[in-house]
Amino acid sequence: MPSPRRAPGPAPRDLLRLLPIARDDTLAFLLELTRTWGDVTELGIPRVPVLVVNDPAAIQHVLRDHHRNYTKRTLQYDSLATITGRGLLTSDGEHWFRQRRLQQPAFSRARIEGLDRIVVPAVDAMLERWAPSAERGEAFDVDDEMMRLALEIVGQALFGIDLRRDAPALTRAVLTALDFIVHRARHPFAPPTWVPTPGNRRFGAALAALDRAVRELVAERRRRPPDDRDMLGLLLAARDPDDGRPMSDVELRDEILTLLIAGHETVASALTWTWLLLAQHPDAWERLRAEVCATLGDRPPASADLRQLDLVRATFSEALRLFPPAWVISRRAIAEDELGGWRVPAGALVVISPYTMHRHAAHWSEPESFRPERFVGDAGKARHRFAYLPFGGGPRICIGNEFALVEGALVLARVAQRFRLELEGMRPPRVEALVTLRPGGGLRVRAARA
Ligand code: HEM
């Protein structure tokens, strides 16, 4: 067998031109790279092999079929670990496997079905808040609102706590901490975190605020009788199968913080992008609203109604296609491997971008168009499973994917019953590829009674 060849890609001298673009507009860089060099590309960085993979079969190989050869020891997850420690999202191996098995029951079908009892009242409280500005025709930042809402929902659903009072401060702390790690990843020569620069101090204060919130949450719960029906109960009741010990305070903190962060910023971004797309496509909004009115009338949506609300679910899926919050997924190859006939050297960094995969013209017709109908019924049956991966795939697939889909659809349906959102200005926000895809500067809208 001939040994596989090096994948095509820009030479070191081209990289000098491309790297500033890669830093300042990473999404444009990835699109250009894959469109110029193909579905498996190797960046010509001396001694640091980086492969960018934009082919569903190759992605399936990395994330599912050959996942044991690919770890999460990458800059992306190591940076995140400075906030979340070794929580489920950033750990590997036996530790990850044990935690995943432990946490899975908190996402059971029955618990997901029960989400409507948490989501609908939380949305109703938010809509009450919107009412005065709607009467006065005032604009507000719907991204802020989505962050607050998603944090309240995850706090209540997974940990049984009411975060209404603390949500604004906590979402600020989360965003400060996440922005900081992106900045550091892009400026590797910045002073170490122990140097008291203003940025480092802000990061330290944000982490301290998050730690305090987690400590209070655990202390509050320990005062109540044990109840292992939700996530916090499961984590507190867990015992090490070898020595019978409960999770340490650090382990508990890491898992809780991971879930709080992974479980709200992503959903909030996805919802904000959905509002943008709907405001830009009034016809899609009308169709969605017609479905909601015909199915529900004025009655609040229940999770079971989502089976009839095809267009609501499809609209959220299409927003996740165009603006996948988790726009990059990275892995490190342990041993040498082969992808679509190209060589993956041992230690190579493998970069998968749902953002570019979801815009690949060989897998999506008119990839730039917002067309929720592509997710209705059998429309996408012929598509490769790994051509659409807002939640990743294989054993590390997002543990909260069903949670997010049900939550997103319930929020859309409930808001559409009451309000219609219009953009304040003509210019859409800049798409910022930070830890998640964020709307730069938020999204200012006016709410009008539907
Ligand atoms: C629209 C919303 C969401 C998106 C787009 C999203 C996306 C993702 C993706 C792509 C991964 C896999 C990363 C990789 O393979 O490297 C992931 C993992 C994860 N997500 Fe989500 N997620 C969302 C919502 C949630 C929610 C609601 C929760 C919890 C309540 C959550 C918790 C997690 C956790 C704990 C992991 C790590 C799972 C593991 O490695 O076993 N996510 N998410």
CSV table of C-alpha atoms in Angstrom, one decimal, residues 47-435:
chain,number,residue,atom,x,y,z
A,47,ARG,CA,6.4,21.3,12.7
A,48,VAL,CA,2.8,22.0,13.7
A,49,PRO,CA,0.5,19.9,11.4
A,50,VAL,CA,-3.0,21.4,11.3
A,51,LEU,CA,-5.7,19.7,9.1
A,52,VAL,CA,-9.0,21.4,8.3
A,53,VAL,CA,-11.6,18.9,7.5
A,54,ASN,CA,-14.8,19.7,5.6
A,55,ASP,CA,-16.0,16.4,4.3
A,56,PRO,CA,-18.9,14.5,6.1
A,57,ALA,CA,-17.3,11.1,5.8
A,58,ALA,CA,-13.9,12.3,7.1
A,59,ILE,CA,-15.7,14.1,10.0
A,60,GLN,CA,-17.6,10.9,10.8
A,61,HIS,CA,-14.3,9.1,10.9
A,62,VAL,CA,-12.8,11.6,13.4
A,63,LEU,CA,-15.8,12.1,15.6
A,64,ARG,CA,-17.3,8.6,15.5
A,65,ASP,CA,-15.7,5.7,13.7
A,66,HIS,CA,-12.2,6.3,14.9
A,67,HIS,CA,-12.8,8.6,17.9
A,68,ARG,CA,-10.4,6.8,20.2
A,69,ASN,CA,-7.5,8.2,18.1
A,70,TYR,CA,-8.7,11.8,18.7
A,71,THR,CA,-8.5,13.6,22.0
A,72,LYS,CA,-9.6,17.0,23.2
A,73,ARG,CA,-6.1,18.1,24.1
A,74,THR,CA,-6.3,21.2,21.9
A,75,LEU,CA,-5.9,24.9,22.4
A,76,GLN,CA,-9.7,25.3,22.2
A,77,TYR,CA,-10.5,22.9,25.0
A,78,ASP,CA,-7.4,23.6,27.1
A,79,SER,CA,-8.3,27.3,27.1
A,80,LEU,CA,-11.9,26.5,28.1
A,81,ALA,CA,-10.5,24.3,30.9
A,82,THR,CA,-9.0,27.5,32.5
A,83,ILE,CA,-12.6,28.3,33.3
A,84,THR,CA,-14.4,24.9,33.6
A,85,GLY,CA,-11.5,22.7,34.8
A,86,ARG,CA,-12.0,19.0,33.9
A,87,GLY,CA,-15.7,19.1,33.3
A,88,LEU,CA,-17.6,16.9,30.8
A,89,LEU,CA,-16.8,19.1,27.8
A,90,THR,CA,-13.0,19.3,28.3
A,91,SER,CA,-12.1,15.9,29.8
A,92,ASP,CA,-11.1,12.7,28.0
A,93,GLY,CA,-10.8,9.0,28.6
A,94,GLU,CA,-12.1,7.1,31.7
A,95,HIS,CA,-12.9,10.3,33.7
A,96,TRP,CA,-15.1,11.6,30.8
A,97,PHE,CA,-16.8,8.3,30.3
A,98,ARG,CA,-17.7,7.9,34.0
A,99,GLN,CA,-19.1,11.5,34.2
A,100,ARG,CA,-21.1,11.1,30.9
A,101,ARG,CA,-22.7,7.9,32.2
A,102,LEU,CA,-23.5,9.6,35.5
A,103,GLN,CA,-25.0,12.7,33.9
A,104,GLN,CA,-27.0,11.1,31.1
A,105,PRO,CA,-30.2,10.3,33.2
A,106,ALA,CA,-30.7,14.1,33.8
A,107,PHE,CA,-31.4,14.4,30.1
A,108,SER,CA,-33.8,11.4,29.9
A,109,ARG,CA,-36.8,11.6,27.6
A,110,ALA,CA,-39.2,12.2,30.6
A,111,ARG,CA,-37.1,15.1,31.8
A,112,ILE,CA,-36.9,16.7,28.4
A,113,GLU,CA,-40.7,16.3,28.0
A,114,GLY,CA,-41.1,18.1,31.3
A,115,LEU,CA,-39.1,21.1,30.1
A,116,ASP,CA,-42.3,23.0,29.1
A,117,ARG,CA,-43.2,23.4,32.8
A,118,ILE,CA,-40.0,25.5,33.2
A,119,VAL,CA,-39.6,27.1,29.8
A,120,VAL,CA,-43.1,28.5,29.3
A,121,PRO,CA,-43.3,30.4,32.7
A,122,ALA,CA,-39.8,31.7,32.2
A,123,VAL,CA,-40.7,33.1,28.7
A,124,ASP,CA,-44.0,34.5,30.0
A,125,ALA,CA,-42.1,36.4,32.7
A,126,MET,CA,-39.7,37.8,30.0
A,127,LEU,CA,-42.6,38.9,27.8
A,128,GLU,CA,-44.2,40.7,30.8
A,129,ARG,CA,-40.9,42.6,31.0
A,130,TRP,CA,-41.1,43.4,27.3
A,131,ALA,CA,-44.6,44.8,27.4
A,132,PRO,CA,-43.8,48.4,28.5
A,133,SER,CA,-41.1,48.9,25.9
A,134,ALA,CA,-43.4,47.3,23.3
A,135,GLU,CA,-46.1,49.9,24.2
A,136,ARG,CA,-43.6,52.7,23.9
A,137,GLY,CA,-42.0,51.4,20.7
A,138,GLU,CA,-38.6,51.3,22.5
A,139,ALA,CA,-35.7,49.1,21.2
A,140,PHE,CA,-33.9,46.6,23.5
A,141,ASP,CA,-31.1,44.1,23.1
A,142,VAL,CA,-32.8,40.7,22.5
A,143,ASP,CA,-29.4,38.9,22.9
A,144,ASP,CA,-29.2,40.1,26.5
A,145,GLU,CA,-32.7,38.8,27.0
A,146,MET,CA,-31.9,35.4,25.5
A,147,MET,CA,-28.8,35.1,27.6
A,148,ARG,CA,-30.8,35.8,30.8
A,149,LEU,CA,-33.7,33.5,29.8
A,150,ALA,CA,-31.4,30.6,28.8
A,151,LEU,CA,-29.5,30.8,32.1
A,152,GLU,CA,-32.7,30.9,34.2
A,153,ILE,CA,-33.9,27.8,32.3
A,154,VAL,CA,-30.8,25.8,32.7
A,155,GLY,CA,-30.5,26.8,36.4
A,156,GLN,CA,-34.1,25.7,37.1
A,157,ALA,CA,-34.1,22.5,34.9
A,158,LEU,CA,-30.7,21.0,35.9
A,159,PHE,CA,-30.1,22.4,39.4
A,160,GLY,CA,-33.6,23.3,40.7
A,161,ILE,CA,-32.5,26.8,41.5
A,162,ASP,CA,-34.0,30.2,40.8
A,163,LEU,CA,-31.4,32.4,39.1
A,164,ARG,CA,-33.7,35.2,38.2
A,165,ARG,CA,-32.1,37.7,40.6
A,166,ASP,CA,-28.5,36.7,39.7
A,167,ALA,CA,-28.8,36.0,36.0
A,168,PRO,CA,-27.7,39.4,34.6
A,169,ALA,CA,-24.5,39.4,36.8
A,170,LEU,CA,-23.8,35.8,36.0
A,171,THR,CA,-24.2,36.1,32.3
A,172,ARG,CA,-21.8,39.1,32.4
A,173,ALA,CA,-19.3,37.1,34.3
A,174,VAL,CA,-19.6,34.2,31.8
A,175,LEU,CA,-19.1,36.5,28.8
A,176,THR,CA,-16.1,38.3,30.4
A,177,ALA,CA,-14.4,34.9,31.2
A,178,LEU,CA,-15.2,33.5,27.7
A,179,ASP,CA,-14.0,36.7,25.9
A,180,PHE,CA,-10.8,36.6,27.9
A,181,ILE,CA,-9.8,33.1,26.9
A,182,VAL,CA,-10.5,33.9,23.2
A,183,HIS,CA,-8.3,37.0,23.5
A,184,ARG,CA,-5.5,35.0,25.1
A,185,ALA,CA,-5.7,32.3,22.5
A,186,ARG,CA,-5.3,34.9,19.8
A,187,HIS,CA,-2.5,36.7,21.6
A,188,PRO,CA,-0.2,34.0,22.9
A,189,PHE,CA,2.4,36.4,24.1
A,190,ALA,CA,0.1,38.3,26.5
A,191,PRO,CA,1.4,38.4,30.1
A,192,PRO,CA,0.5,35.3,32.2
A,193,THR,CA,-2.7,35.3,34.1
A,194,TRP,CA,-1.0,36.0,37.5
A,195,VAL,CA,0.3,39.4,36.3
A,196,PRO,CA,-2.2,41.9,37.6
A,197,THR,CA,-3.1,43.6,34.2
A,198,PRO,CA,-6.6,45.1,34.0
A,199,GLY,CA,-7.7,42.2,31.7
A,200,ASN,CA,-6.3,39.6,34.0
A,201,ARG,CA,-8.0,41.3,37.0
A,202,ARG,CA,-11.3,41.3,35.2
A,203,PHE,CA,-10.9,37.6,34.4
A,204,GLY,CA,-10.0,36.8,38.0
A,205,ALA,CA,-13.1,38.7,39.3
A,206,ALA,CA,-15.4,36.9,36.8
A,207,LEU,CA,-14.0,33.5,37.8
A,208,ALA,CA,-14.5,34.4,41.5
A,209,ALA,CA,-18.1,35.4,40.8
A,210,LEU,CA,-18.8,32.1,39.0
A,211,ASP,CA,-17.1,30.1,41.8
A,212,ARG,CA,-19.2,31.9,44.4
A,213,ALA,CA,-22.4,31.3,42.5
A,214,VAL,CA,-21.6,27.6,42.3
A,215,ARG,CA,-20.7,27.3,46.0
A,216,GLU,CA,-23.9,29.0,47.0
A,217,LEU,CA,-25.9,26.7,44.7
A,218,VAL,CA,-24.4,23.6,46.2
A,219,ALA,CA,-24.7,24.8,49.8
A,220,GLU,CA,-28.3,25.7,49.3
A,221,ARG,CA,-29.1,22.3,47.9
A,222,ARG,CA,-27.2,20.5,50.6
A,223,ARG,CA,-29.5,22.1,53.2
A,224,ARG,CA,-32.5,20.3,51.5
A,225,PRO,CA,-33.3,16.6,51.7
A,226,PRO,CA,-31.4,14.5,49.1
A,227,ASP,CA,-33.2,14.2,45.8
A,228,ASP,CA,-31.4,12.7,42.8
A,229,ARG,CA,-34.0,13.4,40.2
A,230,ASP,CA,-32.2,16.4,38.7
A,231,MET,CA,-28.6,16.9,37.6
A,232,LEU,CA,-27.4,18.5,40.9
A,233,GLY,CA,-29.0,15.6,42.8
A,234,LEU,CA,-27.2,13.1,40.6
A,235,LEU,CA,-23.9,14.8,41.0
A,236,LEU,CA,-24.2,15.0,44.8
A,237,ALA,CA,-25.3,11.4,45.1
A,238,ALA,CA,-22.5,10.0,42.9
A,239,ARG,CA,-20.0,7.7,44.5
A,240,ASP,CA,-16.7,6.5,43.0
A,241,PRO,CA,-17.2,2.9,42.0
A,242,ASP,CA,-13.7,2.0,43.3
A,243,ASP,CA,-13.5,3.7,46.7
A,244,GLY,CA,-17.1,4.9,47.3
A,245,ARG,CA,-16.1,8.5,47.7
A,246,PRO,CA,-18.4,11.3,46.7
A,247,MET,CA,-17.2,13.9,44.1
A,248,SER,CA,-14.7,16.4,45.4
A,249,ASP,CA,-15.7,20.0,45.7
A,250,VAL,CA,-13.5,20.8,42.7
A,251,GLU,CA,-15.0,18.1,40.5
A,252,LEU,CA,-18.5,19.2,41.5
A,253,ARG,CA,-17.6,22.8,40.6
A,254,ASP,CA,-16.1,21.8,37.3
A,255,GLU,CA,-19.2,19.8,36.2
A,256,ILE,CA,-21.7,22.5,37.4
A,257,LEU,CA,-19.8,25.3,35.7
A,258,THR,CA,-19.5,23.4,32.5
A,259,LEU,CA,-23.2,22.8,32.3
A,260,LEU,CA,-24.1,26.3,33.2
A,261,ILE,CA,-21.8,27.7,30.5
A,262,ALA,CA,-22.3,25.1,27.8
A,263,GLY,CA,-26.0,25.0,28.5
A,264,HIS,CA,-26.9,28.7,28.1
A,265,GLU,CA,-24.6,30.7,25.9
A,266,THR,CA,-25.1,28.3,23.0
A,267,VAL,CA,-28.9,28.3,23.2
A,268,ALA,CA,-29.0,32.0,23.7
A,269,SER,CA,-26.9,32.7,20.6
A,270,ALA,CA,-28.9,30.3,18.5
A,271,LEU,CA,-32.2,32.0,19.6
A,272,THR,CA,-30.7,35.5,18.9
A,273,TRP,CA,-29.7,34.4,15.4
A,274,THR,CA,-33.1,32.9,14.8
A,275,TRP,CA,-34.7,36.3,15.7
A,276,LEU,CA,-32.4,38.0,13.2
A,277,LEU,CA,-33.2,35.6,10.4
A,278,LEU,CA,-37.0,35.8,11.1
A,279,ALA,CA,-36.9,39.6,11.1
A,280,GLN,CA,-35.0,39.6,7.8
A,281,HIS,CA,-37.5,37.1,6.3
A,282,PRO,CA,-41.1,38.3,7.0
A,283,ASP,CA,-42.5,35.6,4.8
A,284,ALA,CA,-40.9,32.9,6.9
A,285,TRP,CA,-42.1,34.7,10.1
A,286,GLU,CA,-45.7,34.7,8.7
A,287,ARG,CA,-45.6,30.9,7.9
A,288,LEU,CA,-44.2,30.2,11.4
A,289,ARG,CA,-46.9,32.3,13.1
A,290,ALA,CA,-49.6,30.7,11.0
A,291,GLU,CA,-48.5,27.2,12.1
A,292,VAL,CA,-48.3,28.3,15.8
A,293,CYS,CA,-51.8,30.0,15.7
A,294,ALA,CA,-53.4,27.0,13.9
A,295,THR,CA,-51.9,24.5,16.3
A,296,LEU,CA,-52.1,26.3,19.6
A,297,GLY,CA,-54.4,29.3,19.3
A,298,ASP,CA,-53.7,31.2,22.6
A,299,ARG,CA,-52.9,28.1,24.7
A,300,PRO,CA,-49.3,27.8,25.9
A,301,PRO,CA,-47.2,25.3,24.0
A,302,ALA,CA,-46.5,21.9,25.6
A,303,SER,CA,-43.5,19.7,24.7
A,304,ALA,CA,-45.9,17.2,23.1
A,305,ASP,CA,-47.2,20.0,20.7
A,306,LEU,CA,-43.8,20.2,19.1
A,307,ARG,CA,-44.6,17.1,17.1
A,308,GLN,CA,-47.1,19.2,15.2
A,309,LEU,CA,-45.0,22.3,15.1
A,310,ASP,CA,-42.8,21.2,12.1
A,311,LEU,CA,-42.0,24.7,10.9
A,312,VAL,CA,-41.1,25.9,14.4
A,313,ARG,CA,-38.6,23.1,14.8
A,314,ALA,CA,-37.3,23.5,11.2
A,315,THR,CA,-36.8,27.3,11.7
A,316,PHE,CA,-34.6,26.6,14.7
A,317,SER,CA,-32.7,23.9,12.9
A,318,GLU,CA,-32.1,26.2,9.9
A,319,ALA,CA,-30.8,29.0,12.2
A,320,LEU,CA,-28.4,26.4,13.7
A,321,ARG,CA,-27.2,25.6,10.2
A,322,LEU,CA,-26.5,29.1,9.2
A,323,PHE,CA,-25.2,30.2,12.6
A,324,PRO,CA,-24.0,27.1,14.5
A,325,PRO,CA,-23.0,28.5,17.9
A,326,ALA,CA,-20.3,25.8,18.2
A,327,TRP,CA,-18.7,26.9,15.0
A,328,VAL,CA,-15.5,24.9,15.5
A,329,ILE,CA,-14.7,21.5,17.0
A,330,SER,CA,-11.1,20.5,17.4
A,331,ARG,CA,-9.3,17.2,18.1
A,332,ARG,CA,-5.7,16.1,18.5
A,333,ALA,CA,-4.6,12.9,16.6
A,334,ILE,CA,-2.8,10.4,19.0
A,335,ALA,CA,-1.4,8.1,16.3
A,336,GLU,CA,-0.9,8.7,12.6
A,337,ASP,CA,-4.0,8.2,10.6
A,338,GLU,CA,-5.5,8.7,7.1
A,339,LEU,CA,-8.5,10.9,6.1
A,340,GLY,CA,-9.9,10.6,2.6
A,341,GLY,CA,-6.5,9.3,1.4
A,342,TRP,CA,-4.5,12.1,3.0
A,343,ARG,CA,-2.0,11.7,5.8
A,344,VAL,CA,-2.8,12.8,9.4
A,345,PRO,CA,0.5,12.9,11.2
A,346,ALA,CA,0.6,11.8,14.9
A,347,GLY,CA,0.0,14.8,17.1
A,348,ALA,CA,-1.8,16.8,14.3
A,349,LEU,CA,-4.5,19.2,15.2
A,350,VAL,CA,-7.8,18.4,13.4
A,351,VAL,CA,-10.2,21.3,12.9
A,352,ILE,CA,-13.8,20.7,12.0
A,353,SER,CA,-16.1,23.7,11.4
A,354,PRO,CA,-19.8,23.2,11.4
A,355,TYR,CA,-20.0,26.7,9.9
A,356,THR,CA,-18.1,25.8,6.7
A,357,MET,CA,-19.6,22.3,6.6
A,358,HIS,CA,-23.1,23.8,6.7
A,359,ARG,CA,-22.2,26.1,3.7
A,360,HIS,CA,-20.7,23.4,1.5
A,361,ALA,CA,-22.4,23.7,-1.9
A,362,ALA,CA,-22.0,20.0,-2.7
A,363,HIS,CA,-24.2,19.1,0.3
A,364,TRP,CA,-26.6,22.1,0.5
A,365,SER,CA,-28.5,23.8,-2.3
A,366,GLU,CA,-28.3,27.6,-2.1
A,367,PRO,CA,-26.3,27.2,1.1
A,368,GLU,CA,-26.5,31.0,2.0
A,369,SER,CA,-30.3,31.1,1.8
A,370,PHE,CA,-32.5,30.8,4.9
A,371,ARG,CA,-34.9,28.0,4.0
A,372,PRO,CA,-36.5,26.3,7.0
A,373,GLU,CA,-38.3,23.9,4.7
A,374,ARG,CA,-35.1,22.0,4.1
A,375,PHE,CA,-35.7,20.5,7.6
A,376,VAL,CA,-39.4,19.6,7.1
A,377,GLY,CA,-40.4,16.0,6.7
A,378,ASP,CA,-38.1,13.9,4.4
A,379,ALA,CA,-36.5,17.0,2.7
A,380,GLY,CA,-33.1,16.2,4.1
A,381,LYS,CA,-33.2,12.4,3.9
A,382,ALA,CA,-30.5,12.0,1.2
A,383,ARG,CA,-28.1,14.2,3.1
A,384,HIS,CA,-25.0,12.7,4.8
A,385,ARG,CA,-25.6,12.6,8.6
A,386,PHE,CA,-22.4,14.4,9.3
A,387,ALA,CA,-23.1,17.2,6.8
A,388,TYR,CA,-25.2,18.8,9.6
A,389,LEU,CA,-23.5,18.8,13.0
A,390,PRO,CA,-24.5,21.8,15.2
A,391,PHE,CA,-24.2,19.4,18.1
A,392,GLY,CA,-21.1,17.5,17.0
A,393,GLY,CA,-21.4,13.7,16.6
A,394,GLY,CA,-20.2,10.3,17.8
A,395,PRO,CA,-19.8,9.6,21.6
A,396,ARG,CA,-19.0,13.2,22.4
A,397,ILE,CA,-22.2,14.6,20.8
A,398,CYS,CA,-23.7,17.4,22.9
A,399,ILE,CA,-25.4,15.8,25.9
A,400,GLY,CA,-27.9,18.7,25.9
A,401,ASN,CA,-28.9,18.5,22.2
A,402,GLU,CA,-32.5,17.4,22.8
A,403,PHE,CA,-32.8,19.8,25.7
A,404,ALA,CA,-31.7,22.7,23.4
A,405,LEU,CA,-34.0,21.7,20.6
A,406,VAL,CA,-37.0,21.5,22.8
A,407,GLU,CA,-36.2,24.7,24.7
A,408,GLY,CA,-35.5,26.6,21.4
A,409,ALA,CA,-38.7,25.5,19.8
A,410,LEU,CA,-40.8,26.3,22.9
A,411,VAL,CA,-39.3,29.8,23.2
A,412,LEU,CA,-39.9,30.5,19.5
A,413,ALA,CA,-43.5,29.3,19.6
A,414,ARG,CA,-44.4,31.2,22.8
A,415,VAL,CA,-42.8,34.5,21.7
A,416,ALA,CA,-44.4,34.2,18.2
A,417,GLN,CA,-47.9,33.9,19.9
A,418,ARG,CA,-47.5,37.3,21.5
A,419,PHE,CA,-44.9,39.5,19.7
A,420,ARG,CA,-43.2,40.1,16.4
A,421,LEU,CA,-39.6,41.3,16.5
A,422,GLU,CA,-38.3,44.0,14.1
A,423,LEU,CA,-34.7,45.1,13.8
A,424,GLU,CA,-34.0,48.6,15.1
A,425,GLY,CA,-31.4,49.4,12.4
A,426,MET,CA,-30.8,48.2,8.8
A,427,ARG,CA,-27.4,46.7,9.5
A,428,PRO,CA,-27.2,43.2,10.8
A,429,PRO,CA,-24.7,42.6,13.7
A,430,ARG,CA,-21.2,41.4,12.8
A,431,VAL,CA,-20.8,37.6,13.2
A,432,GLU,CA,-18.1,37.2,15.8
A,433,ALA,CA,-16.4,33.8,16.1
A,434,LEU,CA,-15.6,33.7,19.8
A,435,VAL,CA,-16.1,30.7,21.9
